[in-house]
Coordinates of C-alpha atoms and ligand atoms in Angstrom, one line a residue:
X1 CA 95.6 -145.0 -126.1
X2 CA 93.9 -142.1 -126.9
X3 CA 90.2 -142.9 -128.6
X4 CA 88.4 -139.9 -128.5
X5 CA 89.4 -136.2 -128.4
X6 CA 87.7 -132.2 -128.6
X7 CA 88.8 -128.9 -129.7
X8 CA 88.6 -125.5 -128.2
X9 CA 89.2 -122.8 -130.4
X10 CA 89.3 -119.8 -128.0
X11 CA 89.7 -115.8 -127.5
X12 CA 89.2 -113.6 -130.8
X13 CA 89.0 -115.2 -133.4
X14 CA 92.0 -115.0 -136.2
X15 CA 92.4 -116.3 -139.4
X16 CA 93.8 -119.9 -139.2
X17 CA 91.5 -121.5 -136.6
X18 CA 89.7 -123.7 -139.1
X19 CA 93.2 -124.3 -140.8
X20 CA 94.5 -126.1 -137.3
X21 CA 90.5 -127.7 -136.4
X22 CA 91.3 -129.4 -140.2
X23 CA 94.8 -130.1 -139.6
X24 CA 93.7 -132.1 -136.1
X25 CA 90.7 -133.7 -137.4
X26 CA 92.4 -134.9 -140.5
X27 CA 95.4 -136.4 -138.6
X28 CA 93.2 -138.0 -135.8
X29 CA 90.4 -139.4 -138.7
X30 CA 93.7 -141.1 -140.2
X31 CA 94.2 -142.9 -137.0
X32 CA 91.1 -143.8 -136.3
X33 CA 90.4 -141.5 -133.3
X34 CA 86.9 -139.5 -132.6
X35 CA 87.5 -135.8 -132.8
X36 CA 84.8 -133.4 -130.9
X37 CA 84.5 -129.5 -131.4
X38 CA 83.1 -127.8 -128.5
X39 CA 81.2 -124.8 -129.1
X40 CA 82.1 -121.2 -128.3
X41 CA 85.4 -122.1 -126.6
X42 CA 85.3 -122.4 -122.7
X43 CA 81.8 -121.7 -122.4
X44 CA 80.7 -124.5 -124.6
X45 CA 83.0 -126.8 -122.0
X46 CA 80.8 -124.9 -119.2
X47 CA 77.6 -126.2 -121.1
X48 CA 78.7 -129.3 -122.4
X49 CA 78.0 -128.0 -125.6
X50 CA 79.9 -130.1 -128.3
X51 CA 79.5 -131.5 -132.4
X52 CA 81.4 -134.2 -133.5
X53 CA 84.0 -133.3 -136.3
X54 CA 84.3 -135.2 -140.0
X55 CA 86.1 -134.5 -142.7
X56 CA 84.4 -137.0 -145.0
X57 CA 81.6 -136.6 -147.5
X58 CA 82.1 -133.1 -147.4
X59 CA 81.3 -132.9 -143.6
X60 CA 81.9 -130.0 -141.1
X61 CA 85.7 -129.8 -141.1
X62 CA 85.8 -130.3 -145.4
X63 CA 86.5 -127.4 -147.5
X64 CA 87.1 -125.4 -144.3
X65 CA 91.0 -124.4 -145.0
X66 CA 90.7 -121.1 -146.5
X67 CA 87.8 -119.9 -144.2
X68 CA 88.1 -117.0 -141.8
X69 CA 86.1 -117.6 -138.3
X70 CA 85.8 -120.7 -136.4
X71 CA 83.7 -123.5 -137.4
X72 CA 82.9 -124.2 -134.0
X73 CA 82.8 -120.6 -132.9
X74 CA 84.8 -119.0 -130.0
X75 CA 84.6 -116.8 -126.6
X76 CA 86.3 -113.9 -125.4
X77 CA 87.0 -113.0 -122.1
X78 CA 85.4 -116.2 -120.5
X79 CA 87.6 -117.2 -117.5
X80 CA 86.0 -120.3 -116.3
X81 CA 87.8 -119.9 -112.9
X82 CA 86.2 -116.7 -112.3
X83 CA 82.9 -116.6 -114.4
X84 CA 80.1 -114.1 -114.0
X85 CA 77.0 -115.4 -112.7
X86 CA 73.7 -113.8 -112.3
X87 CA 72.4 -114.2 -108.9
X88 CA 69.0 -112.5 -107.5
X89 CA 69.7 -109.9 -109.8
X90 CA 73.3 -109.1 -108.5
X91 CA 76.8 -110.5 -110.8
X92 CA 78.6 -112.8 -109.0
X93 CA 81.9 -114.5 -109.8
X94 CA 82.4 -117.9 -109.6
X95 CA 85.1 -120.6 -109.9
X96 CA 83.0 -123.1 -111.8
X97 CA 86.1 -125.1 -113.3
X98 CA 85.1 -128.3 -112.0
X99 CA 81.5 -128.6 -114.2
X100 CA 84.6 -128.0 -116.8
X101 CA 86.4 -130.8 -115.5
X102 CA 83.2 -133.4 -114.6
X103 CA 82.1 -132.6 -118.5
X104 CA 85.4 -133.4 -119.8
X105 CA 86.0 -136.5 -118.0
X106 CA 82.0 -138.6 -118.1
X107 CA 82.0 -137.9 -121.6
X108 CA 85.4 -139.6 -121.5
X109 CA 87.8 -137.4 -123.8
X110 CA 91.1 -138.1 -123.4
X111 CA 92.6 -134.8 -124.5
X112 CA 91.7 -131.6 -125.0
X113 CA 93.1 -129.2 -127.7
X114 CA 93.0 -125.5 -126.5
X115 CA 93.4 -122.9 -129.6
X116 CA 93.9 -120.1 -128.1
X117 CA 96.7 -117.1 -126.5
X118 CA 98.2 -116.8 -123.2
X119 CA 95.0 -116.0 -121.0
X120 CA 93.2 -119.3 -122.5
X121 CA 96.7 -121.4 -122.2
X122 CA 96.7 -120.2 -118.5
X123 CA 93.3 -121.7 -118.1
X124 CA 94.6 -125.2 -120.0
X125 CA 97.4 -124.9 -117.7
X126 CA 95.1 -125.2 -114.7
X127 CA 92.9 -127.6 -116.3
X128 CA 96.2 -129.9 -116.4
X129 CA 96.8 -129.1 -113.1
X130 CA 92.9 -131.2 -112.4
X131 CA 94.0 -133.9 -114.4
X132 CA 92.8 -132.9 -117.7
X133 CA 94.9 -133.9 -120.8
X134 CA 95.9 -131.0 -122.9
X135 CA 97.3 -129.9 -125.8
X136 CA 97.8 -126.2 -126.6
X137 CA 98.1 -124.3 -130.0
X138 CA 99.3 -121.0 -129.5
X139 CA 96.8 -118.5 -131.4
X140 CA 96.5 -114.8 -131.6
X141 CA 97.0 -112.2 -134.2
X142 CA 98.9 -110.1 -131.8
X143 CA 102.3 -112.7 -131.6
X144 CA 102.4 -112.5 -127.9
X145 CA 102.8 -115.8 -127.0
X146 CA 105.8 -116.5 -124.5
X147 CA 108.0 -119.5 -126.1
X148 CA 107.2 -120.1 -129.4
X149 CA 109.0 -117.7 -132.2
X150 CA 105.6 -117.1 -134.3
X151 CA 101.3 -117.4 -133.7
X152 CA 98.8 -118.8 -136.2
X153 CA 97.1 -115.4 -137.5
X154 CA 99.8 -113.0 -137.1
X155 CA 101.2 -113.7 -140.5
X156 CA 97.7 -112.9 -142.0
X157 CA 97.2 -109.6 -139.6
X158 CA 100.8 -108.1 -140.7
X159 CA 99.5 -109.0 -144.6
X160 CA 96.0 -107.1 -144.4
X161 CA 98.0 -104.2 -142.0
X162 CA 101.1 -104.3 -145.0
X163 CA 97.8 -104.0 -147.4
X164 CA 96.5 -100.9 -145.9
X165 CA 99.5 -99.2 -145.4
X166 CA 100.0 -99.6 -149.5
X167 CA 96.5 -97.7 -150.0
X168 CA 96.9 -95.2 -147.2
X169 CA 100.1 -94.1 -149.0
X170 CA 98.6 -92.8 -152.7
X171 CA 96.2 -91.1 -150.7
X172 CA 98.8 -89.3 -148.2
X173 CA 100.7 -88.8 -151.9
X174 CA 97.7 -87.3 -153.7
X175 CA 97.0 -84.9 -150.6
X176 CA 100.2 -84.5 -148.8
X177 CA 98.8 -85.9 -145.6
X178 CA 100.1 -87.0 -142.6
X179 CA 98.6 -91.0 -142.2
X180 CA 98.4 -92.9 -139.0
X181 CA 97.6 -96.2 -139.0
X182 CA 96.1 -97.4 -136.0
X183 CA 97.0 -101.2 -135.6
X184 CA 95.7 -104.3 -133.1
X185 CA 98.7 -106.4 -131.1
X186 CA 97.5 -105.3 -127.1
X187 CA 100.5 -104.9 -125.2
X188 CA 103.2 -105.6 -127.9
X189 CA 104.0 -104.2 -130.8
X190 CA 104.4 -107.2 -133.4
X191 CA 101.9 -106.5 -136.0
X192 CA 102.8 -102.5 -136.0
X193 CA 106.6 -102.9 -136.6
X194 CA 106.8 -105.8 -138.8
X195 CA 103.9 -104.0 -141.1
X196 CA 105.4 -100.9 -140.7
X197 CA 108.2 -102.6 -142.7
X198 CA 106.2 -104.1 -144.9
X199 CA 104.3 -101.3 -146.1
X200 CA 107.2 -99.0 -146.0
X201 CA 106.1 -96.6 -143.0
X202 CA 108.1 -93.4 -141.8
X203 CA 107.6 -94.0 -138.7
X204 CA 105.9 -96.8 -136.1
X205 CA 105.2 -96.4 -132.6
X206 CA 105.4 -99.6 -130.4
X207 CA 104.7 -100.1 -127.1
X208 CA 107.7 -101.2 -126.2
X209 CA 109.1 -98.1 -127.0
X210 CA 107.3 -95.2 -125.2
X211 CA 106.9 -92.7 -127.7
X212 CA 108.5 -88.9 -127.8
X213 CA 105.8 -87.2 -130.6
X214 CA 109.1 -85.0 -131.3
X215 CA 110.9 -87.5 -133.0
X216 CA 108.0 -88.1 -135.3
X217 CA 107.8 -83.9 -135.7
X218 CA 111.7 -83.8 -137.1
X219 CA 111.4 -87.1 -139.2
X220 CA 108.0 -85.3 -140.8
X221 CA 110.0 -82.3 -141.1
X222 CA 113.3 -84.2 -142.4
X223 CA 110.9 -85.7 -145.3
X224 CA 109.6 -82.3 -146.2
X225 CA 113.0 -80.5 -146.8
X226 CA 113.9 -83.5 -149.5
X227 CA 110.6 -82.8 -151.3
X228 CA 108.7 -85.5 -149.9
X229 CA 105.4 -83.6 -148.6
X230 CA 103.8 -87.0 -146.8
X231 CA 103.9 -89.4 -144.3
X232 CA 103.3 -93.0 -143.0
X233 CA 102.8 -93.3 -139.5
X234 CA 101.7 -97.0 -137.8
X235 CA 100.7 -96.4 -134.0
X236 CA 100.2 -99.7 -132.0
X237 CA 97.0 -100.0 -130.0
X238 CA 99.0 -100.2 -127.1
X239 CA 101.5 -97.3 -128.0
X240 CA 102.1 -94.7 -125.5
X241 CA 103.8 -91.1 -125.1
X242 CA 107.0 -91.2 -122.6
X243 CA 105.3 -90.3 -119.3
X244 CA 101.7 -91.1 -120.5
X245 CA 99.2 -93.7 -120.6
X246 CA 98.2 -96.4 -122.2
X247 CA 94.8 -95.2 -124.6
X248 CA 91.9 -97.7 -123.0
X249 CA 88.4 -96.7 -125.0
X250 CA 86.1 -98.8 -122.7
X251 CA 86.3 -101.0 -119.3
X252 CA 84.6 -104.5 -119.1
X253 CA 83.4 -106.0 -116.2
X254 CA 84.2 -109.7 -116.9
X255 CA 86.1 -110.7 -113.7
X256 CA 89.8 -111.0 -112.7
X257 CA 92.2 -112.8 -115.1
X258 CA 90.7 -111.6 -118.4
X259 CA 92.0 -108.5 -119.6
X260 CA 88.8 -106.3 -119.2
X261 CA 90.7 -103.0 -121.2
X262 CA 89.1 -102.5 -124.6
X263 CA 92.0 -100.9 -126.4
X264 CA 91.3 -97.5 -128.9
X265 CA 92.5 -94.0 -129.6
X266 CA 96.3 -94.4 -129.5
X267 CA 96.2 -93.5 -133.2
X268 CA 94.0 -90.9 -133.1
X269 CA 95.8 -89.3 -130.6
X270 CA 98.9 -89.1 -132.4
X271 CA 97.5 -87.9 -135.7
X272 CA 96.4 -85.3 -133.6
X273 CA 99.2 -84.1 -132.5
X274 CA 101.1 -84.4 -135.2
X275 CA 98.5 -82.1 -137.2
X276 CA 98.9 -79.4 -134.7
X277 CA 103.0 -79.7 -134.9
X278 CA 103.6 -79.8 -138.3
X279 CA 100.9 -77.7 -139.5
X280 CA 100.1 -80.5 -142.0
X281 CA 97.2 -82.0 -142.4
X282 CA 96.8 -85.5 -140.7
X283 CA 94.3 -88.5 -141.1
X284 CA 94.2 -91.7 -138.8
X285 CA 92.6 -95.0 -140.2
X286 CA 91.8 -97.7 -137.4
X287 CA 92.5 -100.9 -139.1
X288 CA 90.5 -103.1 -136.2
X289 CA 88.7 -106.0 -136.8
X290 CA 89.8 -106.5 -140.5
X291 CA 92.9 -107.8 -139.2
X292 CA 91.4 -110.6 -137.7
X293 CA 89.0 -112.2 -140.3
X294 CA 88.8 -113.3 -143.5
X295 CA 91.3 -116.1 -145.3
X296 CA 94.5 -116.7 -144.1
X297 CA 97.6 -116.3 -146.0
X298 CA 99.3 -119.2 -147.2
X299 CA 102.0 -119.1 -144.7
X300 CA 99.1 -118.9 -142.0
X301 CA 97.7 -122.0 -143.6
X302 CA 100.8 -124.0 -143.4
X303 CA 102.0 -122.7 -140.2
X304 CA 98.2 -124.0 -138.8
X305 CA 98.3 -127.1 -140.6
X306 CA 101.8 -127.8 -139.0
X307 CA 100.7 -127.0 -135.5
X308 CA 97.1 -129.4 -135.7
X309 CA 99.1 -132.0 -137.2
X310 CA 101.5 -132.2 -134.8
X311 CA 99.4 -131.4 -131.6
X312 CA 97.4 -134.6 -132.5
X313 CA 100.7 -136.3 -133.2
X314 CA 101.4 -135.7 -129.5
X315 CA 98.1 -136.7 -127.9
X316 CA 99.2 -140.0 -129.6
X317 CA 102.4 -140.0 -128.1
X318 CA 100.7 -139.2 -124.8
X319 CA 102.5 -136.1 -124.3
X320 CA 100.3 -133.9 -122.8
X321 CA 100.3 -130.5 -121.1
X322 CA 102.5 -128.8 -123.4
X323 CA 101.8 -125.9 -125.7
X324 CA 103.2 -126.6 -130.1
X325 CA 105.7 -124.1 -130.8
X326 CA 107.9 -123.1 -133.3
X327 CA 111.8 -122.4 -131.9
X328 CA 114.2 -121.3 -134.2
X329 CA 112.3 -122.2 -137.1
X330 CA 111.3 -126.1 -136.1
X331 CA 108.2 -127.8 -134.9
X332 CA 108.1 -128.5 -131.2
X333 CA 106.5 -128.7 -128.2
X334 CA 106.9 -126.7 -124.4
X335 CA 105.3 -127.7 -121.2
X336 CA 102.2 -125.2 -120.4
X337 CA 103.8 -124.8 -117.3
X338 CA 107.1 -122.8 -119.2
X339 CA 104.5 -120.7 -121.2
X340 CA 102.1 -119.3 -118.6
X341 CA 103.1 -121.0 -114.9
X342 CA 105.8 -118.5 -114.0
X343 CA 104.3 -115.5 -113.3
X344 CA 103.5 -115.9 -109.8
X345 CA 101.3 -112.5 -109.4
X346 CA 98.4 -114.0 -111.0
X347 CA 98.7 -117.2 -109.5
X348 CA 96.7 -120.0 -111.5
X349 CA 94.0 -117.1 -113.0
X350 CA 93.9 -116.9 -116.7
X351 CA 94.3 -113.7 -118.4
X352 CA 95.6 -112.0 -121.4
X353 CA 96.1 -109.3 -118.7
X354 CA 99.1 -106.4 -118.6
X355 CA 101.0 -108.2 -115.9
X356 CA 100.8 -111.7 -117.8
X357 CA 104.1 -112.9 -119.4
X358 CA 103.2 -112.0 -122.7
X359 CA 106.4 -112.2 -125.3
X360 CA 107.2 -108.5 -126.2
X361 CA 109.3 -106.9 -128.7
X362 CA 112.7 -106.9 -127.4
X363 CA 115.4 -104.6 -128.2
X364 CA 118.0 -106.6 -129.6
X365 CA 115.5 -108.2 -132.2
X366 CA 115.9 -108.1 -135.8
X367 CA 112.9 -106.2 -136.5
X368 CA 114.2 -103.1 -134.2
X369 CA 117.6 -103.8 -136.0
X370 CA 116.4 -103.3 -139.3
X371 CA 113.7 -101.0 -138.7
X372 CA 116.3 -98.5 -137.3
X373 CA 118.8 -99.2 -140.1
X374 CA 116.8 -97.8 -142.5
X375 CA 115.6 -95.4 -140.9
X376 CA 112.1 -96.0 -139.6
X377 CA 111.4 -93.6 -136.5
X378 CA 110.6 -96.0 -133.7
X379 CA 109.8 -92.6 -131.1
X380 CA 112.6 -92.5 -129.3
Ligands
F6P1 O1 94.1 -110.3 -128.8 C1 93.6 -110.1 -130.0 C2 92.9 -108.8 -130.2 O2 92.4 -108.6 -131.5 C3 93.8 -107.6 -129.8 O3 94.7 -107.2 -130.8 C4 92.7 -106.5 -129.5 O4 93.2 -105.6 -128.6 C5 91.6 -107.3 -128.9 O5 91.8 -108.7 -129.3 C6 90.2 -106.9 -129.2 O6 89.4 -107.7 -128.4 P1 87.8 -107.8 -128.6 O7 87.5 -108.8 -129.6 O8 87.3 -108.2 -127.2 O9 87.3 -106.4 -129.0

């Protein structure tokens, strides 16, 4: 029977977290079961840091539906399996999981939900492994999550991206520019080509698709012979040129199994380029952190409402270790193990890393399909 149970919320932040926190503490309050928040994700585990979560007479978890953030905050780039200590002056990494583990289990909570993407499911994965209870909700605006169809905050991301794209295109009309879009997703190119169709781009560079800056040249050039003197260009973060690299701004230093690559420049890169080839001027927008905050889109509110609701409906089935998905439109549930555990490189290390099995845009999806049938220059 479970009695008493805490949240995570985990990685960077999107909107929807609070939507889910409601969503569990609502279900769990109407069956008479405790609900915990910890604080900042897996550090506040680390610290034992926690609030207790109510929804009534307008407590912490009321009125929080249409919030960006996290109520109970949330940590990047903390791998509790290999954390950075200080130590006489010098960093150290340490595997300091089983404080994690001791917390969880005197302060007897008998399941823990993890909000979070692949490099925080990894780490629930190998909490289950100790003999935690979890639960996973699978969070990120970059859609990247292996087995479930769709992410809470990717919805909202693709809106505020479809958003821009609509104001970037009077300007490129009033001035005949060339405008690049630079868009958030890491490794896969979600958010670029499904706002790309939203907002009606030219052309959207993925980067599942390595890029030839040619392509872009004669669908620039196409546009201009039919009268149409601008374009709308969205570049993924993660976008490359064939033969080239990936465009990495900064390097952190926060230990194996986090992805320490701070993404940037892929857009301006391209506007670049594209100003010196077509001889027209060019003007790249970095959409960034917008993408991630503020309130979430209706369908963001249900689809998080759905998921809290139905992780807590599985703690009190007592079916634990499995990540809430959506698969071919319906509400279910997949062991951890499926999501994160086969990838053997990096072992039982968390991280939202390159190598991790992230879902990527395939080539046979309906996004490319469409996207190519009416004519949207993927680069290639
Ligand atoms: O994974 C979500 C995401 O917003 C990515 O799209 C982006 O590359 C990254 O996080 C930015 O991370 P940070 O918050 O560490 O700058």
């Amino acid at each position: 029977m479970v009695k008493k149970v805490a949240i995570l919320a985990n990685g960077g932040d999107v909107s929807g977290f609070n939507a889910v926190i409601r969503a569990i503490v609502k279900t769990a309050e109407n069956n008479n079961i405790e609900c915990y928040g910890f604080i900042d994700g897996y550090r506040g585990l680390l610290k034992n840091n926690y609030v207790r979560l109510c929804t009534n007479n307008s407590e912490n978890a009321s009125g929080i539906l249409p919030k960006g953030g996290s109520i109970i905050g949330s940590s990047t780039n903390a791998n509790v399996f290999h954390y950075p200590v200080e130590e006489n002056g010098q960093v150290v990494y340490k595997d300091l999981s089983d404080v994690c583990v001791e917390n969880v289990k005197k302060d007897g909570f008998d399941c823990l939900f993890t909000l979070g993407g692949d490099g925080t499911q990894k780490s629930a994965r190998d909490f289950s492994l100790r003999g935690i209870n979890v639960i996973g909700v699978p969070k990120t605006i970059d859609n990247d999550v292996a087995c479930t169809d769709i992410t809470f905050g990717y919805n909202t991301a693709v809106s505020v991206a479809a958003d821009a794209l609509d104001r970037l295109h009077t300007t490129g009309e009033t001035h005949h520019r060339i405008m690049v879009l630079e868009v958030m997703g890491r490794y896969a190119g979600w958010i670029a080509l499904e706002s790309a169709i939203a907002g009606g781009a030219d052309i959207a560079f993925i980067p599942e698709i390595p890029y030839d800056i040619n392509c872009a040249v004669r669908k620039i050039e196409e546009r201009r012979k039919m009268g149409k003197e601008f374009s709308i260009v969205v570049v993924a973060e993660g976008a490359f040129p064939k033969g080239g690299d990936i465009s990495v701004e900064s390097v952190r230093h926060n230990g194996t199994g986090v992805d320490n690559n701070k993404l940037g420049g892929a857009g301006s890169k391209v506007a670049k380029e594209l100003e010196k080839l077509t001889g027209l001027e060019a003007r790249c927008t970095v959409l960034g952190y917008m993408q991630r905050g503020g309130t979430p889109t209706a369908f963001d509110r249900v689809l998080s409402t759905k998921y809290g609701a139905k992780a807590m409906e599985l703690a009190m089935e007592g079916k634990f270790n499995v990540l809430t998905v959506i698969k071919d439109g319906k509400l279910d549930a997949v062991s951890l193990e499926d999501v994160v555990g086969n990838n053997k490189e990096i072992g039982a290390v968390s991280g939202n890393t390159k190598e991790s099995n992230i879902r990527k845009v395939t080539m046979d999806h309906d996004l490319v399909k469409t996207a190519r049938s009416i004519g949207i220059c993927l680069g290639d």
